C-alpha atoms as one frame of an Amber mdcrd trajectory, in Angstrom:
protein
  -0.395  12.758   4.195   0.326  15.160   7.020   0.258  13.289  10.304   1.124
  14.387  13.828   3.209  11.462  14.984   3.641  10.428  18.592   5.118   7.276
  20.082   3.687   5.473  23.068   4.531   7.064  26.398   7.934   6.001  27.645
   9.423   5.648  24.143  10.578   9.174  23.351  11.685  10.062  19.858  14.437
  12.409  20.943  16.436  13.276  23.993  15.913  16.505  25.869  19.483  17.562
  25.109  19.000  18.276  21.410  16.306  19.311  18.944  18.548  20.076  15.953
  19.967  17.613  13.421  23.757  17.472  13.734  26.474  15.576  11.881  27.457
  13.655  15.021  23.890  12.911  16.092  20.924  10.632  15.452  17.723  11.722
  13.760  14.218  10.342  13.425  12.989  11.108   9.924   9.839  10.792   7.835
  10.857  10.328   4.197   8.288  10.993   1.489   8.840   9.945  -2.111   6.296
  11.581  -4.443   6.024  11.116  -8.187   3.546  11.148 -11.062   2.772   8.009
 -13.041   0.849   7.706 -16.313  -2.425   7.171 -14.448  -2.117   8.966 -11.126
  -0.200  10.603  -8.314   1.862   8.477  -5.904   3.216   9.165  -2.414   5.350
   6.588  -0.604   6.269   7.335   3.013   8.838   5.635   5.232   9.588   6.563
   8.844  13.058   5.709  10.154  14.221   6.115  13.734  17.831   6.483  14.841
  19.311   7.593  11.513  23.070   7.998  11.922  23.863  11.287  10.183  27.580
  10.498  10.011  27.531   6.838   8.996  24.435   6.285   6.841  24.246   6.925
   3.093  21.751   9.505   1.821  20.391  10.546  -1.575  22.579  13.312  -3.029
  22.321  16.547  -1.061  19.754  15.332   1.464  22.105  14.908   4.437  23.580
  18.382   3.959  20.092  19.878   3.667  19.029  18.231   6.939  21.946  19.431
   9.048  20.895  22.259  11.345  17.184  21.637  10.851  14.889  21.691  13.877
  12.327  19.091  14.863   9.219  19.664  12.735  11.076  21.156   9.764  11.019
  19.549   6.293  13.500  19.646   3.419  12.692  18.652  -0.185  14.804  17.893
  -3.230  13.637  17.315  -6.818  15.526  14.602  -8.693  15.524  14.512 -12.481
  15.211  11.108 -14.198  18.419   9.168 -13.616  19.535  11.274 -10.623  18.141
   9.072  -7.824  17.916   5.690  -9.550  19.639   4.528 -12.727  17.912   5.766
 -15.849  16.247   3.352 -18.244  18.568   1.412 -20.571  17.701  -0.984 -23.377
  20.437  -3.385 -22.219  18.251  -4.255 -19.209  15.357  -5.452 -21.403  15.552
  -9.132 -22.427  13.568 -11.441 -24.698  13.373 -14.780 -22.889  12.029 -18.192
 -23.971   8.912 -19.187 -22.048  10.662 -22.505 -21.383  13.169 -20.626 -19.207
  10.460 -19.194 -16.925  10.672 -21.083 -13.591   7.516 -20.114 -11.680   7.823
 -23.059  -9.293  11.151 -21.800  -7.927   9.361 -18.740  -6.490   6.208 -20.593
  -5.448   4.056 -18.769  -7.989   0.667 -20.248  -8.818   0.705 -19.194 -12.501
   3.081 -21.264 -14.687   3.282 -18.494 -17.329   4.174 -14.807 -16.995   1.404
 -12.276 -17.615   1.715  -8.888 -19.261   2.514  -6.033 -16.880   3.043  -8.252
 -13.840   5.917  -7.751 -11.406   7.772 -10.960 -10.529  10.882 -11.965  -8.533
  14.058 -12.044 -10.584  14.860 -15.590  -9.480  12.285 -17.038 -11.905  14.737
 -16.079 -14.702  17.681 -18.057 -13.337  17.521 -20.450 -16.327  17.638 -17.589
 -18.859  21.392 -17.114 -18.806  21.321 -13.471 -17.669  24.464 -12.431 -15.823
  24.018 -11.955 -12.077  20.587 -13.610 -11.970  20.310 -16.532  -9.571  17.508
 -18.654  -8.150  15.917 -17.177  -5.040  16.609 -13.567  -6.047  13.557 -11.582
  -4.898  14.420  -8.311  -6.677  11.425  -7.391  -8.848  11.308  -7.159 -12.624
   8.434  -6.322 -14.979   6.920  -8.424 -17.750   6.409  -6.070 -20.693   4.835
  -8.489 -23.167   4.138 -12.192 -23.672   4.205 -13.985 -27.010   3.645 -17.552
 -28.190   7.146 -18.735 -27.304   8.931 -15.815 -25.636   8.275 -12.949 -23.250
   9.918  -9.554 -22.641  11.459  -8.979 -19.204  12.311  -5.427 -18.129  15.013
  -5.401 -15.442  15.181  -1.605 -15.242  14.318  -0.041 -11.886  10.539   0.603
 -11.600  11.265   4.323 -11.133  13.669   4.551 -14.082  12.835   7.582 -16.202
  10.712   9.177 -13.465  11.062  12.647 -11.975  10.932  12.279  -8.191  10.488
  14.660  -5.271  12.038  13.434  -2.019  11.147  15.122   1.265  12.418  14.456
   4.779  10.673  15.738   7.886  12.556  15.821  11.189  10.526  13.943  13.799
  13.272  13.927  16.419  16.977  14.533  16.978  19.456  13.567  19.698  23.138
  13.148  20.397  24.805   9.766  20.134  25.984   8.243  23.379  28.888   6.526
  21.589  30.079   5.323  18.177  31.231   1.701  18.050  30.997   1.003  14.349
  27.898  -0.849  13.149  26.018  -1.202   9.894  25.550   1.708   7.522  22.139
   2.048   5.903  21.781   2.952   2.250  18.695   5.146   2.092  18.799   5.434
  -1.685  18.190   1.677  -1.893  15.702   1.582   1.001  13.518   4.466  -0.139
  13.288   3.218  -3.723  12.611  -0.433  -2.836   8.978  -0.873  -3.928   7.848
   2.529  -5.224   7.238   2.547  -8.969   5.819  -0.952  -9.042   2.247   0.313
  -8.607   2.222   2.059 -12.011   1.141   0.292 -15.197   3.912  -0.703 -17.593
   3.838   1.793 -20.446   0.319   2.833 -19.478  -1.208  -0.436 -20.764  -3.540
  -2.593 -18.611  -1.932  -5.270 -16.454  -3.093  -8.879 -16.884  -4.001  -9.590
 -13.272  -7.127 -11.487 -14.321  -5.684 -14.664 -15.826  -7.354 -18.054 -15.403
  -7.859 -18.908 -11.739  -6.953 -15.424 -10.460  -9.930 -15.246  -8.074  -9.704
 -18.795  -6.690  -9.652 -19.084  -2.913  -8.355 -21.749  -0.567 -11.861 -22.194
   0.859 -14.675 -21.877  -1.684 -17.474 -22.619   0.772 -20.568 -20.428   0.784
 -19.358 -17.082   2.157 -22.381 -16.271   4.363 -22.025 -19.663   6.042 -18.272
 -19.274   6.436 -18.662 -15.822   8.008 -21.706 -16.725  10.112 -19.551 -16.858
  13.260 -18.741 -13.270  14.291 -15.075 -12.294  14.530 -14.951  -9.542  17.136
 -11.378  -8.501  16.477  -9.508  -5.721  14.693  -7.153  -6.834  11.953  -4.303
  -4.317  12.259  -2.371  -2.821  15.157  -3.708   0.407  16.608  -0.972   2.600
  15.090  -1.775   1.392  11.568  -5.481   1.906  12.232  -4.775   5.457  13.385
  -2.945   6.085  10.108  -6.076   4.919   8.273  -8.273   7.200  10.389  -5.952
  10.126   9.659  -6.155   9.388   5.938  -9.953   9.209   6.073  -9.965  12.510
   7.989  -8.217  14.151   5.023 -10.290  12.551   2.270 -13.836  12.203   3.611
 -16.213  15.195   3.577 -16.864  16.961   6.866 -20.483  15.798   6.883 -22.690
  13.871   4.512 -23.426  10.233   3.675 -20.689   7.582   3.879 -20.777   4.033
   2.509 -18.624   1.605   4.503 -18.183  -1.314   2.136 -17.446  -4.766   3.617
 -17.971  -3.303   7.061 -17.596  -5.002  10.424 -17.511  -3.973  14.078 -15.378
  -0.847  13.294 -15.567   1.700  10.483 -12.312   3.477  11.446 -13.873   6.868
  10.789 -11.999   9.935  12.067 -12.683  10.558  15.721 -14.859  13.524  16.577
 -16.356  13.771  13.075 -20.116  13.633  12.587 -21.763  12.216   9.465 -25.421
  12.450   8.504 -25.479   8.844   7.317 -23.078   5.901   7.610 -24.311   2.802
   5.793 -22.394  -0.368   6.579 -22.583  -3.352   4.244 -21.041  -6.585   5.520
 -21.522 -10.326   5.957 -22.202 -10.686   9.685 -25.170  -9.061  11.385 -23.674
  -9.291  14.886 -20.497  -7.543  13.798 -22.495  -4.769  12.117 -24.750  -4.365
  15.149 -21.635  -3.813  17.280 -20.507  -0.908  15.090 -21.771   2.230  16.804
 -20.753   4.468  13.895 -23.345   2.949  11.545 -26.756   4.514  11.045 -27.931
   1.649   8.833 -26.790  -1.929   8.271 -27.047  -4.255   5.276 -26.045  -7.919
   5.255 -25.036  -8.942   1.725 -22.576 -11.296   0.016 -20.984  -9.101  -2.641
 -19.287 -12.079  -4.310 -22.708 -13.590  -4.995 -24.600 -10.318  -5.568 -22.361
  -7.376  -6.563 -25.278  -4.984  -7.143 -25.481  -2.530  -4.245 -28.934  -1.931
  -2.720 -28.646   1.858  -2.815 -29.930   4.584  -5.114 -27.787   6.314  -7.718
 -25.680   9.242  -6.435 -26.769   8.738  -2.823 -23.363   8.905  -1.056 -20.779
  11.639  -0.560 -17.934   9.140  -0.067 -17.230   5.408   0.119 -14.507   3.421
   1.813 -13.326  -0.179   1.931 -10.954  -1.040   4.760  -8.645  -4.097   4.631
 -11.144  -6.172   2.633 -10.597  -5.616  -1.094  -8.574  -8.866  -1.331 -11.697
 -10.983  -0.703 -13.720  -9.802  -3.700 -14.092 -12.179  -6.644 -15.902  -9.629
  -8.871 -14.015  -6.464  -7.895 -14.343  -4.465 -11.129 -18.130  -4.891 -11.104
 -18.276  -3.808  -7.469 -16.083  -0.743  -8.075 -18.479   0.224 -10.876 -21.377
  -0.216  -8.448 -19.647   1.999  -5.901 -19.265   4.647  -8.598 -22.982   4.384
  -9.397 -24.038   5.150  -5.818 -21.524   8.003  -5.382 -22.214  11.633  -6.216
 -19.961  13.316  -8.811 -16.481  14.114  -7.403 -17.146  11.948  -4.331 -14.094
   9.927  -3.204 -13.781   6.154  -2.947 -10.908   5.137  -0.643  -9.510   1.593
  -0.440  -7.017   0.739   2.311  -5.171  -2.506   3.033  -2.040  -3.928   4.650
   0.125  -7.061   4.522  -2.216  -9.050   6.768  -5.353 -10.821   5.570  -7.496
 -13.886   6.191  -5.820 -16.589   4.012  -8.771 -18.961   3.425 -10.802 -16.289
   1.639  -8.165 -14.101  -0.051  -8.093 -14.407  -3.838  -5.131 -16.262  -5.331
  -3.619 -13.362  -7.266  -3.423 -11.221  -4.114  -1.162 -13.686  -2.327   1.332
 -13.863  -5.221   1.766 -10.091  -5.586   4.587  -7.839  -4.437   3.224  -5.440
  -1.747   3.449  -2.420  -4.079   1.937  -4.447  -6.900  -1.204  -4.736  -4.782
  -1.456  -0.962  -5.080  -1.279  -1.474  -8.839  -3.990  -4.135  -8.690  -6.397
  -1.814  -6.853  -5.499   1.005  -9.258  -6.331  -1.396 -12.091  -9.820  -1.912
 -10.617 -10.411   1.845 -10.614  -9.051   2.223 -14.145 -11.027  -0.676 -15.603
 -14.231   0.609 -14.055 -13.846   3.735 -16.202 -15.711   5.712 -13.562 -12.989
   7.459 -11.529 -10.512  10.266 -12.021  -7.760  11.954  -9.970  -6.292   8.616
  -8.835  -3.790   8.444  -5.982  -1.794   5.786  -4.168  -0.237   6.074  -0.726
   2.008   3.874   1.392   3.397   4.245   4.890   5.854   1.862   6.526   8.358
   1.998   9.373   6.308   3.016  12.402   7.167   1.085  15.570   4.629  -1.485
  16.695   2.934  -0.703  20.030   4.743  -2.498  22.858   1.582  -4.210  24.064
   0.537  -5.472  20.612  -0.030  -9.229  20.306   2.431  -9.473  17.385   5.319
  -7.541  18.980   7.477 -10.694  19.163   7.021 -11.332  15.442   8.022  -7.836
  14.291   8.792  -4.547  15.981   7.321  -2.624  13.038   3.710  -1.533  12.813
   1.564  -3.010  10.048   2.218  -1.115   6.803  -0.646   0.904   5.367  -1.427
   1.078   1.649  -4.229   3.103   0.065  -5.737   3.884  -3.330  -8.416   6.481
  -3.966 -10.086   8.358  -6.740 -13.038  10.688  -7.367 -16.263   9.730  -9.119
 -16.286  11.241 -12.588 -18.817  14.016 -13.007
């Protein structure tokens, strides 16, 4: 996603003394890891500020390619399988007794592994694998589950994948001094998470095991949401990223369905749409949304059928709400029904949600596995093509944000989208 990035006033990206990346300087970089999986195209973006060009460790050739580049320029390198992360090796695939699976040690709700799921390595600490210890959060993949054993794949999620890595220069400046400090390994950082969103071997992932959709509070949803919550759920920088993404994917005009809508639709500013239908659970919240041209109050968990005609929308979106649906595949099929051929459906989310009503499986997943879960909804619906995932992390949190003392990073943004089959 191409985004013009700007920090809050008073927090400049680069000093006035330098606009070129130098070996003895600092750089602010936007890294983009792009790759093709068996079911779609994936782009994972990380912004890093204050990269030490002399001290930090870079993927092969990237630091040399960046030297001398001006602010705004981008360099790209294609890595063959095995060049950026270790290639796939059979020695990293293990058959493990189910009795050695320790779900409780990682706080997982499911006592058994499920096919295709990504789990923390610490659950295998009883399996006798060298270097595996309890509490290890490094992810591994479950390839298959039998009556008494299961297959654990400890290869890197991107093993065997051709990868394009790009770095855009957002800012550059000279260092005031060099007093040692910690070196950052950008090979490890940039590949920590990407790859997890793809299916294992192209086969469906068993997200939907018994109890997957249970919620902490199973009260009637309309009653639970009867009190309006007049608040946004992400910081303003993350919300701007979502608006920028919608600006790229939504048609210039036409009819938009805002699924699970509230007091904001996060539509791109300055864009006009002929129709914006908002479907949500609280009338007061919907009435406060000035972008909507029509409003529908409906509990999708009780009634997944959408009250709209076939092929009546040019695009649909669902913003930071997919984790509350208990019949998500049925609803994705319904969204496809009301979309015109080739119309996009865009689902965005972050690492913040409302715990009482989030489904159980969502809370147990690795952040990039949630991308895989939403992809699975699209794939199981059978109604979408040209699937994409997107992630962006690393932006600084606005100084005046209520959560600035908890983390200085903006809320991450994750997205999945596809086009209605013709």
